[in-house]
Amino acid sequence: MFSLFKQGKSISTKELAQQNLNQLVLLDVRNPSEFKTGHIRQAKNVPLANISQYQGKESELYVICQSGMRSKQAAKILKKKGYDVINIRGGMRQWSGRVVGGK
């Protein structure tokens, strides 16, 4: 069914864990202090406040935040810029894989 309110693409953290993380571009849109407390090794920190300035060359982006709300906002902005964006539902709160950073 066609909908004007087309939901963007999204996957769960479990689905993300099954991807080859070295083969994809993962943007973590949390603020730098949150990012430092622990993030997925391959993630690049681009805070939501700066997402409209993102200038990556790749066409497909995966976006994550703490719970999935900011990444959903970031996905909308990036989609308008022409990127194919996949939002990670549940965010870092749901991620059970390895993280780097933090104490």
mmCIF file of C-alpha atoms in Angstrom:
data_model
loop_
_atom_site.group_PDB
_atom_site.id
_atom_site.type_symbol
_atom_site.label_atom_id
_atom_site.label_comp_id
_atom_site.label_asym_id
_atom_site.label_seq_id
_atom_site.Cartn_x
_atom_site.Cartn_y
_atom_site.Cartn_z
ATOM 1 C CA MET A 1 0.000 0.000 0.000
ATOM 2 C CA PHE A 2 1.321 3.442 -0.924
ATOM 3 C CA SER A 3 1.727 5.893 1.949
ATOM 4 C CA LEU A 4 2.711 9.549 1.973
ATOM 5 C CA PHE A 5 4.237 8.925 5.390
ATOM 6 C CA LYS A 6 6.700 6.361 4.119
ATOM 7 C CA GLN A 7 8.682 4.893 6.963
ATOM 8 C CA GLY A 8 12.414 5.088 6.423
ATOM 9 C CA LYS A 9 14.468 1.902 6.295
ATOM 10 C CA SER A 10 15.421 0.484 9.662
ATOM 11 C CA ILE A 11 16.993 -2.627 11.117
ATOM 12 C CA SER A 12 17.364 -3.960 14.650
ATOM 13 C CA THR A 13 20.645 -4.054 16.534
ATOM 14 C CA LYS A 14 20.610 -7.852 16.091
ATOM 15 C CA GLU A 15 20.411 -7.383 12.316
ATOM 16 C CA LEU A 16 23.229 -4.834 12.495
ATOM 17 C CA ALA A 17 25.372 -7.349 14.413
ATOM 18 C CA GLN A 18 24.992 -9.787 11.486
ATOM 19 C CA GLN A 19 26.402 -7.240 9.002
ATOM 20 C CA ASN A 20 30.095 -6.927 8.214
ATOM 21 C CA LEU A 21 30.643 -3.678 10.103
ATOM 22 C CA ASN A 22 33.899 -3.029 8.239
ATOM 23 C CA GLN A 23 31.946 -2.889 4.969
ATOM 24 C CA LEU A 24 29.442 -0.213 5.981
ATOM 25 C CA VAL A 25 29.427 3.411 7.097
ATOM 26 C CA LEU A 26 27.975 3.745 10.590
ATOM 27 C CA LEU A 27 27.294 7.218 11.959
ATOM 28 C CA ASP A 28 26.732 7.611 15.705
ATOM 29 C CA VAL A 29 24.709 10.809 16.154
ATOM 30 C CA ARG A 30 25.020 11.045 19.941
ATOM 31 C CA ASN A 31 26.970 13.925 21.441
ATOM 32 C CA PRO A 32 30.749 13.439 21.905
ATOM 33 C CA SER A 33 30.517 12.783 25.657
ATOM 34 C CA GLU A 34 27.956 9.987 25.084
ATOM 35 C CA PHE A 35 30.095 8.593 22.239
ATOM 36 C CA LYS A 36 33.121 8.439 24.566
ATOM 37 C CA THR A 37 31.220 6.359 27.126
ATOM 38 C CA GLY A 38 31.162 3.488 24.633
ATOM 39 C CA HIS A 39 30.512 3.042 20.926
ATOM 40 C CA ILE A 40 30.765 0.488 18.143
ATOM 41 C CA ARG A 41 34.397 0.476 16.925
ATOM 42 C CA GLN A 42 33.539 1.262 13.285
ATOM 43 C CA ALA A 43 31.176 4.124 14.175
ATOM 44 C CA LYS A 44 32.036 7.680 13.255
ATOM 45 C CA ASN A 45 30.735 10.333 15.665
ATOM 46 C CA VAL A 46 28.672 12.971 13.854
ATOM 47 C CA PRO A 47 26.391 14.591 16.471
ATOM 48 C CA LEU A 48 22.799 15.232 15.401
ATOM 49 C CA ALA A 49 23.419 19.001 15.678
ATOM 50 C CA ASN A 50 26.071 18.672 12.920
ATOM 51 C CA ILE A 51 24.395 16.060 10.712
ATOM 52 C CA SER A 52 23.197 18.543 8.091
ATOM 53 C CA GLN A 53 26.850 19.387 7.350
ATOM 54 C CA TYR A 54 27.796 15.716 6.756
ATOM 55 C CA GLN A 55 29.700 15.421 3.447
ATOM 56 C CA GLY A 56 30.464 11.702 3.062
ATOM 57 C CA LYS A 57 31.040 10.233 -0.408
ATOM 58 C CA GLU A 58 29.218 6.960 0.247
ATOM 59 C CA SER A 59 25.608 6.524 -0.800
ATOM 60 C CA GLU A 60 24.443 4.175 1.978
ATOM 61 C CA LEU A 61 24.649 5.149 5.648
ATOM 62 C CA TYR A 62 23.687 3.377 8.851
ATOM 63 C CA VAL A 63 22.699 5.703 11.697
ATOM 64 C CA ILE A 64 22.628 4.941 15.438
ATOM 65 C CA CYS A 65 22.063 6.924 18.641
ATOM 66 C CA GLN A 66 21.209 5.976 22.234
ATOM 67 C CA SER A 67 17.596 4.843 21.767
ATOM 68 C CA GLY A 68 16.686 5.330 18.100
ATOM 69 C CA MET A 69 14.969 8.719 18.275
ATOM 70 C CA ARG A 70 17.839 11.022 17.274
ATOM 71 C CA SER A 71 19.006 8.589 14.606
ATOM 72 C CA LYS A 72 15.486 8.687 13.127
ATOM 73 C CA GLN A 73 15.746 12.498 12.918
ATOM 74 C CA ALA A 74 19.250 12.245 11.438
ATOM 75 C CA ALA A 75 18.017 9.697 8.884
ATOM 76 C CA LYS A 76 15.343 12.151 7.658
ATOM 77 C CA ILE A 77 17.923 14.928 7.227
ATOM 78 C CA LEU A 78 20.416 12.649 5.437
ATOM 79 C CA LYS A 79 17.691 11.209 3.195
ATOM 80 C CA LYS A 80 16.826 14.744 2.042
ATOM 81 C CA LYS A 81 20.506 15.166 1.163
ATOM 82 C CA GLY A 82 20.268 12.132 -1.141
ATOM 83 C CA TYR A 83 21.706 9.367 1.038
ATOM 84 C CA ASP A 84 20.208 5.888 1.344
ATOM 85 C CA VAL A 85 19.837 5.724 5.133
ATOM 86 C CA ILE A 86 19.201 2.778 7.446
ATOM 87 C CA ASN A 87 18.189 3.652 11.010
ATOM 88 C CA ILE A 88 19.230 1.287 13.824
ATOM 89 C CA ARG A 89 16.127 0.694 15.975
ATOM 90 C CA GLY A 90 16.746 0.619 19.728
ATOM 91 C CA GLY A 91 20.147 2.292 19.393
ATOM 92 C CA MET A 92 23.085 1.658 21.677
ATOM 93 C CA ARG A 93 20.680 0.817 24.499
ATOM 94 C CA GLN A 94 19.820 -2.394 22.601
ATOM 95 C CA TRP A 95 23.312 -3.125 21.221
ATOM 96 C CA SER A 96 24.831 -6.221 22.811
ATOM 97 C CA GLY A 97 27.989 -6.420 20.700
ATOM 98 C CA ARG A 98 31.443 -5.120 21.599
ATOM 99 C CA VAL A 99 31.965 -1.459 22.312
ATOM 100 C CA VAL A 100 35.114 0.628 22.608
ATOM 101 C CA GLY A 101 35.724 3.653 24.765
ATOM 102 C CA GLY A 102 34.171 4.171 28.135
ATOM 103 C CA LYS A 103 35.611 3.475 31.543
#
